[in-house]
Tab-separated table of C-alpha atoms in Angstrom:
chain	number	residue	atom	x	y	z
A	229	UNK	CA	-8.227	-21.216	12.875
A	230	UNK	CA	-10.029	-17.928	12.497
A	231	UNK	CA	-7.569	-17.009	9.782
A	232	UNK	CA	-8.000	-20.267	7.808
A	233	UNK	CA	-11.789	-19.820	8.035
A	234	UNK	CA	-11.643	-16.295	6.753
A	235	UNK	CA	-9.446	-17.152	3.853
A	236	UNK	CA	-11.887	-20.015	2.904
A	237	UNK	CA	-14.893	-17.486	3.108
A	238	UNK	CA	-12.992	-14.974	0.895
A	239	UNK	CA	-11.926	-17.683	-1.768
A	240	UNK	CA	-15.245	-19.355	-1.916
A	241	UNK	CA	-17.546	-16.352	-1.953
A	242	UNK	CA	-20.407	-18.422	-3.248
A	243	UNK	CA	-18.437	-20.456	-5.816
A	244	UNK	CA	-18.119	-24.233	-5.762
A	245	UNK	CA	-14.467	-24.367	-4.575
A	246	UNK	CA	-13.488	-27.273	-2.673
A	247	UNK	CA	-10.889	-27.391	0.315
A	248	UNK	CA	-8.973	-29.814	2.467
A	249	UNK	CA	-7.645	-29.295	5.927
A	250	UNK	CA	-4.339	-30.738	7.311
A	251	UNK	CA	-3.092	-29.964	10.792
A	252	UNK	CA	0.453	-30.630	11.862
A	253	UNK	CA	2.770	-30.327	14.999
A	254	UNK	CA	4.801	-33.337	16.011
A	255	UNK	CA	2.435	-35.330	13.717
A	256	UNK	CA	0.380	-34.566	10.602
A	257	UNK	CA	-3.258	-35.150	10.430
A	258	UNK	CA	-5.822	-34.977	7.623
A	259	UNK	CA	-8.952	-33.401	9.095
A	260	UNK	CA	-10.956	-33.967	5.990
A	261	UNK	CA	-10.671	-37.691	5.573
A	262	UNK	CA	-12.932	-37.618	2.583
A	263	UNK	CA	-10.296	-35.321	0.797
A	264	UNK	CA	-11.696	-32.199	-0.573
A	265	UNK	CA	-14.996	-30.751	0.855
A	266	UNK	CA	-17.141	-27.800	0.598
A	267	UNK	CA	-16.117	-24.439	2.373
A	268	UNK	CA	-18.909	-25.218	4.987
A	269	UNK	CA	-17.493	-28.685	5.821
A	270	UNK	CA	-13.798	-27.431	5.888
A	271	UNK	CA	-14.726	-24.675	8.289
A	272	UNK	CA	-16.551	-27.089	10.672
A	273	UNK	CA	-13.386	-29.368	10.658
A	274	UNK	CA	-11.179	-26.277	11.524
A	275	UNK	CA	-13.488	-25.730	14.500
A	276	UNK	CA	-12.245	-29.114	16.006
A	277	UNK	CA	-8.664	-28.410	15.830
A	278	UNK	CA	-6.656	-27.435	18.986
A	279	UNK	CA	-3.090	-26.385	19.663
A	280	UNK	CA	-0.915	-29.527	20.441
A	281	UNK	CA	2.544	-28.022	20.659
A	282	UNK	CA	5.598	-29.957	20.148
A	283	UNK	CA	7.851	-30.333	16.953
A	284	UNK	CA	6.960	-29.350	13.437
A	285	UNK	CA	6.683	-32.094	10.744
A	286	UNK	CA	6.306	-29.755	7.760
A	287	UNK	CA	7.235	-32.357	5.014
A	288	UNK	CA	4.400	-34.755	6.109
A	289	UNK	CA	1.952	-32.002	6.225
A	290	UNK	CA	2.807	-31.016	2.603
A	291	UNK	CA	2.706	-34.652	1.519
A	292	UNK	CA	-0.857	-35.185	3.325
A	293	UNK	CA	-2.038	-31.891	1.406
A	294	UNK	CA	-0.686	-33.200	-1.838
A	295	UNK	CA	-2.617	-36.574	-1.239
A	296	UNK	CA	-5.851	-34.679	-0.706
A	297	UNK	CA	-5.323	-32.640	-3.868
A	298	UNK	CA	-4.725	-35.448	-6.266
A	299	UNK	CA	-6.965	-35.565	-8.990
A	300	UNK	CA	-8.088	-32.024	-8.750
A	301	UNK	CA	-9.258	-30.496	-12.093
A	302	UNK	CA	-8.822	-26.934	-10.588
A	303	UNK	CA	-5.677	-25.205	-9.737
A	304	UNK	CA	-4.342	-26.835	-6.541
A	305	UNK	CA	-2.744	-24.514	-3.784
A	306	UNK	CA	-1.344	-25.242	-0.403
A	307	UNK	CA	-1.475	-22.225	2.138
A	308	UNK	CA	1.142	-23.412	4.691
A	309	UNK	CA	0.492	-21.567	8.013
A	310	UNK	CA	3.508	-22.171	10.322
A	311	UNK	CA	5.497	-20.651	13.222
A	312	UNK	CA	8.702	-22.654	12.643
A	313	UNK	CA	11.002	-24.371	10.208
A	314	UNK	CA	10.856	-28.193	9.949
A	315	UNK	CA	12.044	-30.128	13.185
A	316	UNK	CA	10.902	-33.623	12.551
A	317	UNK	CA	10.311	-36.053	9.522
A	318	UNK	CA	13.674	-36.629	8.132
A	319	UNK	CA	14.751	-39.357	10.616
A	320	UNK	CA	17.122	-39.116	13.526
A	321	UNK	CA	16.668	-36.758	16.492
A	322	UNK	CA	14.016	-34.184	16.519
A	323	UNK	CA	15.292	-30.568	16.395
A	324	UNK	CA	16.463	-27.755	13.918
A	325	UNK	CA	18.594	-30.159	11.825
A	326	UNK	CA	19.288	-30.030	8.228
A	327	UNK	CA	17.813	-33.534	7.514
A	328	UNK	CA	14.365	-32.296	8.531
A	329	UNK	CA	14.655	-29.278	6.136
A	330	UNK	CA	16.005	-31.578	3.245
A	331	UNK	CA	13.196	-33.878	3.855
A	332	UNK	CA	10.589	-31.210	3.814
A	333	UNK	CA	12.086	-29.676	0.670
A	334	UNK	CA	11.735	-33.029	-0.955
A	335	UNK	CA	8.089	-33.162	-0.213
A	336	UNK	CA	7.620	-29.666	-1.337
A	337	UNK	CA	9.336	-30.234	-4.468
A	338	UNK	CA	7.230	-33.350	-5.193
A	339	UNK	CA	4.061	-31.217	-4.733
A	340	UNK	CA	5.248	-28.510	-7.014
A	341	UNK	CA	6.215	-31.073	-9.611
A	342	UNK	CA	2.555	-32.169	-9.280
A	343	UNK	CA	1.314	-28.709	-10.342
A	344	UNK	CA	0.522	-27.559	-6.762
A	345	UNK	CA	1.588	-24.005	-5.697
A	346	UNK	CA	2.770	-23.383	-2.121
A	347	UNK	CA	2.149	-20.146	-0.377
A	348	UNK	CA	3.795	-20.154	3.176
A	349	UNK	CA	2.188	-17.746	5.693
A	350	UNK	CA	4.916	-17.397	8.414
A	351	UNK	CA	4.181	-16.385	12.099
A	352	UNK	CA	7.844	-15.254	12.762
A	353	UNK	CA	8.157	-15.083	16.721
A	354	UNK	CA	11.741	-14.646	16.215
A	355	UNK	CA	12.661	-18.207	17.206
A	356	UNK	CA	13.167	-19.728	13.840
A	357	UNK	CA	15.038	-18.592	10.512
A	358	UNK	CA	12.077	-18.433	8.136
A	359	UNK	CA	14.197	-17.758	5.092
A	360	UNK	CA	14.139	-21.531	4.496
A	361	UNK	CA	10.467	-21.586	3.878
A	362	UNK	CA	10.806	-18.663	1.379
A	363	UNK	CA	13.743	-20.153	-0.504
A	364	UNK	CA	13.030	-23.860	-0.458
A	365	UNK	CA	9.407	-24.451	0.246
A	366	UNK	CA	7.489	-21.574	-1.490
A	367	UNK	CA	6.682	-21.811	-5.226
A	368	UNK	CA	8.074	-18.321	-5.352
A	369	UNK	CA	10.026	-16.428	-2.651
A	370	UNK	CA	7.744	-13.357	-3.451
A	371	UNK	CA	4.562	-15.496	-2.744
A	372	UNK	CA	4.964	-15.430	0.928
A	373	UNK	CA	3.442	-13.492	3.883
A	374	UNK	CA	5.189	-12.930	7.353
A	375	UNK	CA	3.631	-11.627	10.521
A	376	UNK	CA	5.032	-11.382	14.031
A	377	UNK	CA	2.237	-12.965	16.044
A	378	UNK	CA	-0.816	-15.227	15.401
A	379	UNK	CA	-3.065	-12.423	16.195
A	380	UNK	CA	-1.796	-10.495	13.170
A	381	UNK	CA	-2.872	-13.047	10.711
A	382	UNK	CA	-6.365	-11.727	10.011
A	383	UNK	CA	-4.706	-8.633	8.882
A	384	UNK	CA	-3.081	-10.390	5.780
A	385	UNK	CA	-6.061	-12.470	4.761
A	386	UNK	CA	-6.562	-10.221	1.492
A	387	UNK	CA	-2.873	-10.446	0.765
A	388	UNK	CA	-3.028	-14.291	0.901
A	389	UNK	CA	-6.195	-14.428	-1.221
A	390	UNK	CA	-4.810	-12.028	-3.688
A	391	UNK	CA	-1.771	-14.420	-4.081
A	392	UNK	CA	-4.129	-17.509	-4.430
A	393	UNK	CA	-5.898	-15.811	-7.086
A	394	UNK	CA	-2.914	-14.782	-9.067
A	395	UNK	CA	-1.198	-18.237	-8.534
A	396	UNK	CA	-4.396	-19.910	-9.669
A	397	UNK	CA	-4.564	-17.684	-12.733
A	398	UNK	CA	-8.126	-16.873	-11.732
A	399	UNK	CA	-10.660	-15.420	-14.249
A	400	UNK	CA	-10.185	-11.522	-14.195
A	401	UNK	CA	-13.969	-11.064	-13.082
A	402	UNK	CA	-12.947	-12.571	-9.846
A	403	UNK	CA	-11.015	-9.489	-8.945
A	404	UNK	CA	-7.581	-10.290	-10.590
A	405	UNK	CA	-7.007	-8.290	-13.747
A	406	UNK	CA	-4.437	-9.073	-16.468
A	407	UNK	CA	-0.898	-8.060	-15.521
A	408	UNK	CA	0.778	-5.148	-17.454
A	409	UNK	CA	3.414	-6.915	-19.361
A	410	UNK	CA	6.016	-4.092	-20.120
A	411	UNK	CA	6.807	-0.613	-19.138
A	412	UNK	CA	5.074	2.019	-20.972
A	413	UNK	CA	6.817	3.673	-23.943
A	414	UNK	CA	5.757	7.081	-22.926
A	415	UNK	CA	5.735	8.863	-19.503
A	416	UNK	CA	8.439	8.945	-16.894
A	417	UNK	CA	11.207	6.457	-17.018
A	418	UNK	CA	12.222	4.251	-14.033
A	419	UNK	CA	13.433	6.700	-11.427
A	420	UNK	CA	16.326	4.673	-9.940
A	421	UNK	CA	18.000	7.721	-8.381
A	422	UNK	CA	14.758	9.085	-6.913
A	423	UNK	CA	14.688	12.726	-6.923
A	424	UNK	CA	13.798	14.692	-3.908
A	425	UNK	CA	10.248	15.865	-3.202
A	426	UNK	CA	9.041	15.912	-6.944
A	427	UNK	CA	5.720	14.813	-8.391
A	428	UNK	CA	4.855	14.168	-11.906
A	429	UNK	CA	1.301	14.413	-13.415
A	430	UNK	CA	-0.113	11.137	-14.738
A	431	UNK	CA	-3.498	12.491	-15.604
A	432	UNK	CA	-6.073	15.261	-14.906
A	433	UNK	CA	-9.617	14.292	-15.889
A	434	UNK	CA	-12.631	16.825	-16.044
A	435	UNK	CA	-14.646	14.022	-17.893
A	436	UNK	CA	-15.447	16.183	-20.826
A	437	UNK	CA	-14.859	13.121	-22.970
A	438	UNK	CA	-16.539	10.932	-20.546
A	439	UNK	CA	-14.261	8.101	-19.222
A	440	UNK	CA	-10.924	9.664	-20.146
A	441	UNK	CA	-8.249	7.849	-18.234
A	442	UNK	CA	-10.513	5.282	-16.773
A	443	UNK	CA	-11.474	1.882	-17.782
A	444	UNK	CA	-15.140	2.366	-18.950
A	445	UNK	CA	-15.693	3.580	-15.287
A	446	UNK	CA	-18.868	1.459	-15.109
A	447	UNK	CA	-17.559	-1.748	-13.713
A	448	UNK	CA	-19.884	-3.045	-11.044
A	449	UNK	CA	-18.704	-4.427	-7.754
A	450	UNK	CA	-20.473	-7.564	-6.456
A	451	UNK	CA	-19.526	-10.321	-4.228
A	452	UNK	CA	-16.255	-8.859	-3.280
A	453	UNK	CA	-15.077	-8.619	-6.736
A	454	UNK	CA	-15.071	-6.196	-9.646
A	455	UNK	CA	-16.775	-7.335	-12.923
A	456	UNK	CA	-16.096	-5.660	-16.231
A	457	UNK	CA	-18.382	-3.448	-18.291
A	458	UNK	CA	-22.129	-3.145	-18.262
A	459	UNK	CA	-21.838	0.558	-17.158
A	460	UNK	CA	-25.435	1.377	-18.224
A	461	UNK	CA	-26.702	-1.652	-16.222
A	462	UNK	CA	-25.109	-0.392	-13.013
A	463	UNK	CA	-25.792	3.198	-13.571
A	464	UNK	CA	-22.363	4.583	-13.621
A	465	UNK	CA	-22.232	6.931	-16.583
A	466	UNK	CA	-20.748	10.120	-17.767
A	467	UNK	CA	-23.590	12.833	-17.397
A	468	UNK	CA	-24.189	16.396	-18.520
A	469	UNK	CA	-25.891	17.726	-15.468
A	470	UNK	CA	-26.109	20.688	-13.053
A	471	UNK	CA	-25.386	18.149	-10.282
A	472	UNK	CA	-21.684	17.933	-11.196
A	473	UNK	CA	-19.207	19.574	-8.629
A	474	UNK	CA	-17.198	21.153	-11.337
A	475	UNK	CA	-18.183	24.072	-13.666
A	476	UNK	CA	-18.564	22.349	-16.872
A	477	UNK	CA	-21.706	20.324	-16.115
A	478	UNK	CA	-19.976	17.059	-17.151
A	479	UNK	CA	-18.779	14.440	-14.659
A	480	UNK	CA	-19.037	10.820	-13.537
A	481	UNK	CA	-22.060	9.783	-11.558
A	482	UNK	CA	-21.672	6.591	-9.170
A	483	UNK	CA	-24.587	4.917	-7.409
A	484	UNK	CA	-25.540	1.635	-6.034
A	485	UNK	CA	-27.708	-0.514	-8.404
A	486	UNK	CA	-29.674	-3.563	-6.977
A	487	UNK	CA	-27.130	-4.429	-4.436
A	488	UNK	CA	-23.902	-4.051	-6.782
A	489	UNK	CA	-21.628	-1.226	-5.935
A	490	UNK	CA	-21.014	1.108	-8.810
A	491	UNK	CA	-17.349	2.124	-9.387
A	492	UNK	CA	-14.727	3.749	-11.687
A	493	UNK	CA	-11.436	2.412	-12.179
A	494	UNK	CA	-8.305	4.138	-13.631
A	495	UNK	CA	-5.903	2.708	-16.097
A	496	UNK	CA	-2.846	0.948	-14.729
A	497	UNK	CA	-0.050	3.287	-13.798
A	498	UNK	CA	3.669	2.276	-13.959
A	499	UNK	CA	5.212	3.721	-10.785
A	500	UNK	CA	8.400	1.730	-10.276
A	501	UNK	CA	11.144	3.912	-8.661
A	502	UNK	CA	8.423	6.353	-6.948
A	503	UNK	CA	7.378	6.524	-3.345
A	504	UNK	CA	3.700	7.598	-3.629
A	505	UNK	CA	0.578	8.417	-5.519
A	506	UNK	CA	-1.471	11.455	-4.815
A	507	UNK	CA	-5.084	11.224	-5.923
A	508	UNK	CA	-7.293	14.445	-5.750
A	509	UNK	CA	-10.906	15.213	-6.964
A	510	UNK	CA	-13.980	17.029	-6.354
A	511	UNK	CA	-16.996	15.340	-5.262
A	512	UNK	CA	-20.754	15.995	-4.589
A	513	UNK	CA	-22.573	13.345	-2.439
A	514	UNK	CA	-26.423	13.364	-2.491
A	515	UNK	CA	-28.802	12.116	0.034
A	516	UNK	CA	-26.576	9.445	1.748
A	517	UNK	CA	-28.132	8.247	4.847
A	518	UNK	CA	-26.297	7.893	8.202
A	519	UNK	CA	-23.645	5.025	7.971
A	520	UNK	CA	-23.838	4.836	4.271
A	521	UNK	CA	-20.481	5.362	2.499
A	522	UNK	CA	-18.196	5.414	-0.472
A	523	UNK	CA	-14.630	4.252	-0.900
A	524	UNK	CA	-11.390	5.036	-2.502
A	525	UNK	CA	-9.438	1.800	-3.390
A	526	UNK	CA	-6.240	0.844	-4.875
A	527	UNK	CA	-4.688	-2.374	-6.521
A	528	UNK	CA	-1.067	-3.024	-6.713
A	529	UNK	CA	1.088	-5.213	-8.867
A	530	UNK	CA	4.431	-6.794	-7.447
A	531	UNK	CA	6.341	-9.894	-8.409
A	532	UNK	CA	4.031	-10.698	-11.374
A	533	UNK	CA	0.955	-10.738	-9.298
A	534	UNK	CA	-1.901	-8.501	-8.189
A	535	UNK	CA	-2.877	-8.490	-4.469
A	536	UNK	CA	-6.283	-7.484	-5.093
A	537	UNK	CA	-8.292	-4.355	-4.215
A	538	UNK	CA	-7.759	-2.797	-0.931
A	539	UNK	CA	-9.760	0.000	0.741
A	540	UNK	CA	-7.681	3.205	1.204
A	541	UNK	CA	-10.264	5.435	2.574
A	542	UNK	CA	-13.851	5.329	3.299
A	543	UNK	CA	-16.149	8.206	3.565
A	544	UNK	CA	-19.128	7.567	5.754
A	545	UNK	CA	-22.321	9.797	5.878
A	546	UNK	CA	-22.658	11.345	9.156
A	547	UNK	CA	-19.075	10.973	10.077
A	548	UNK	CA	-16.962	12.328	7.113
A	549	UNK	CA	-19.649	14.286	5.515
A	550	UNK	CA	-23.180	15.501	6.352
A	551	UNK	CA	-25.899	12.932	5.817
A	552	UNK	CA	-29.303	13.464	4.012
A	553	UNK	CA	-28.271	16.503	2.175
A	554	UNK	CA	-26.172	17.537	-0.792
A	555	UNK	CA	-22.521	17.927	-0.083
A	556	UNK	CA	-19.719	19.349	-2.126
A	557	UNK	CA	-16.011	18.775	-1.175
A	558	UNK	CA	-12.529	18.234	-2.505
A	559	UNK	CA	-10.328	15.301	-1.383
A	560	UNK	CA	-6.776	14.378	-1.705
A	561	UNK	CA	-5.384	10.938	-0.717
A	562	UNK	CA	-1.699	9.914	-0.669
A	563	UNK	CA	-1.135	6.357	-1.582
A	564	UNK	CA	2.295	4.942	-0.349
A	565	UNK	CA	4.108	2.737	-2.852
A	566	UNK	CA	5.393	-0.474	-1.043
A	567	UNK	CA	8.796	-1.900	-1.927
A	568	UNK	CA	8.718	-3.968	-5.189
A	569	UNK	CA	5.496	-2.458	-6.458
A	570	UNK	CA	5.709	-1.535	-10.148
A	571	UNK	CA	2.138	-0.910	-11.149
A	572	UNK	CA	-0.929	0.531	-9.271
A	573	UNK	CA	-4.347	1.806	-10.265
A	574	UNK	CA	-7.143	3.574	-8.129
A	575	UNK	CA	-10.742	3.390	-7.897
A	576	UNK	CA	-13.849	5.158	-6.296
A	577	UNK	CA	-16.777	2.910	-5.480
A	578	UNK	CA	-20.213	3.845	-4.145
A	579	UNK	CA	-22.485	2.218	-1.766
A	580	UNK	CA	-25.820	3.395	-0.892
A	581	UNK	CA	-29.421	3.398	-2.000
A	582	UNK	CA	-30.047	2.823	-5.639
A	583	UNK	CA	-32.991	5.118	-6.089
A	584	UNK	CA	-31.706	8.242	-4.139
A	585	UNK	CA	-28.005	8.195	-3.196
A	586	UNK	CA	-25.769	9.701	-5.831
A	587	UNK	CA	-21.990	10.495	-5.886
A	588	UNK	CA	-20.599	12.782	-8.533
A	589	UNK	CA	-16.936	12.776	-9.399
A	590	UNK	CA	-15.061	15.623	-11.251
A	591	UNK	CA	-11.651	17.111	-11.865
A	592	UNK	CA	-9.735	14.069	-10.782
A	593	UNK	CA	-5.768	14.225	-10.871
A	594	UNK	CA	-3.274	11.577	-10.093
A	595	UNK	CA	0.383	12.213	-9.545
A	596	UNK	CA	3.298	9.958	-8.870
A	597	UNK	CA	5.922	11.381	-6.381
A	598	UNK	CA	9.536	10.680	-5.194
A	599	UNK	CA	10.912	12.024	-1.978
């Protein structure tokens, strides 16, 4: 229930999206009888659901979800959270019989034929073969998430929401950016053999020509999502100033603006066949108060879908660097490349006080490495 509420909060994020709630075990029940409801109403209905145990009537649950989504003018998605394969619904005796799986697949196929995307979230406790849900229920075998315990569900909320954004072809300003459509014609080829302990430079930026390898650098971060452009408005710009940590007096300044985090994003990097990225840069942090912070983030692309921005490292004033002063430092972070990832990009995002806190970035390098 906490997982479902968290996903609703992340998806809604102040937008007028609608939701329905269906619970199922031995029977299926539409918990939002009026059909699609607001985020707050859906979360309230979730609060009344308790664990009933028993068999798993997956097919009827999918059919009930399909009924609640009928007539939707948006992109309908079913997030199917389950700890087992179908054991009821196809007739005959209850249990792990193929007839119940076949019946559930029929219901899933009908939902998909109606334009509904299905994303199974599987709690695999070792008692069921979850491969059926990937191959026969999911809209795409890659659009699934597996955890080993219900307590782990909250750790994959961002992954699920990223899939939902991709599946629904959301507007890029909601955090999902356009997919790179082909391999670059220059740079490293796909390294299928994976050489031992080698790294290749992707870029080095001293920002003499301002944004260099970054996409405008001044995208602002608001409501959990990146919004393009408007670099002057959010006050992230290329400056010539003695505040720069480098020697050439030209760097990128990031600072918060009216509640919007100011950030800089790199171009997409093609990294298939590599094991990690190494990001290094010099920084100068000015006047951050205790508890204020700035972030390093990454976005990955796999199976034709972005999984959204994830925080890689936070730098907190008073913990990671001295607060209420000017601090110079250098930082290197290794970003592992998960299996199947073909593209990645990185970002630095600042959060603090609009009028005083400033973060200056210089001499940034990015490498892709094989081990």
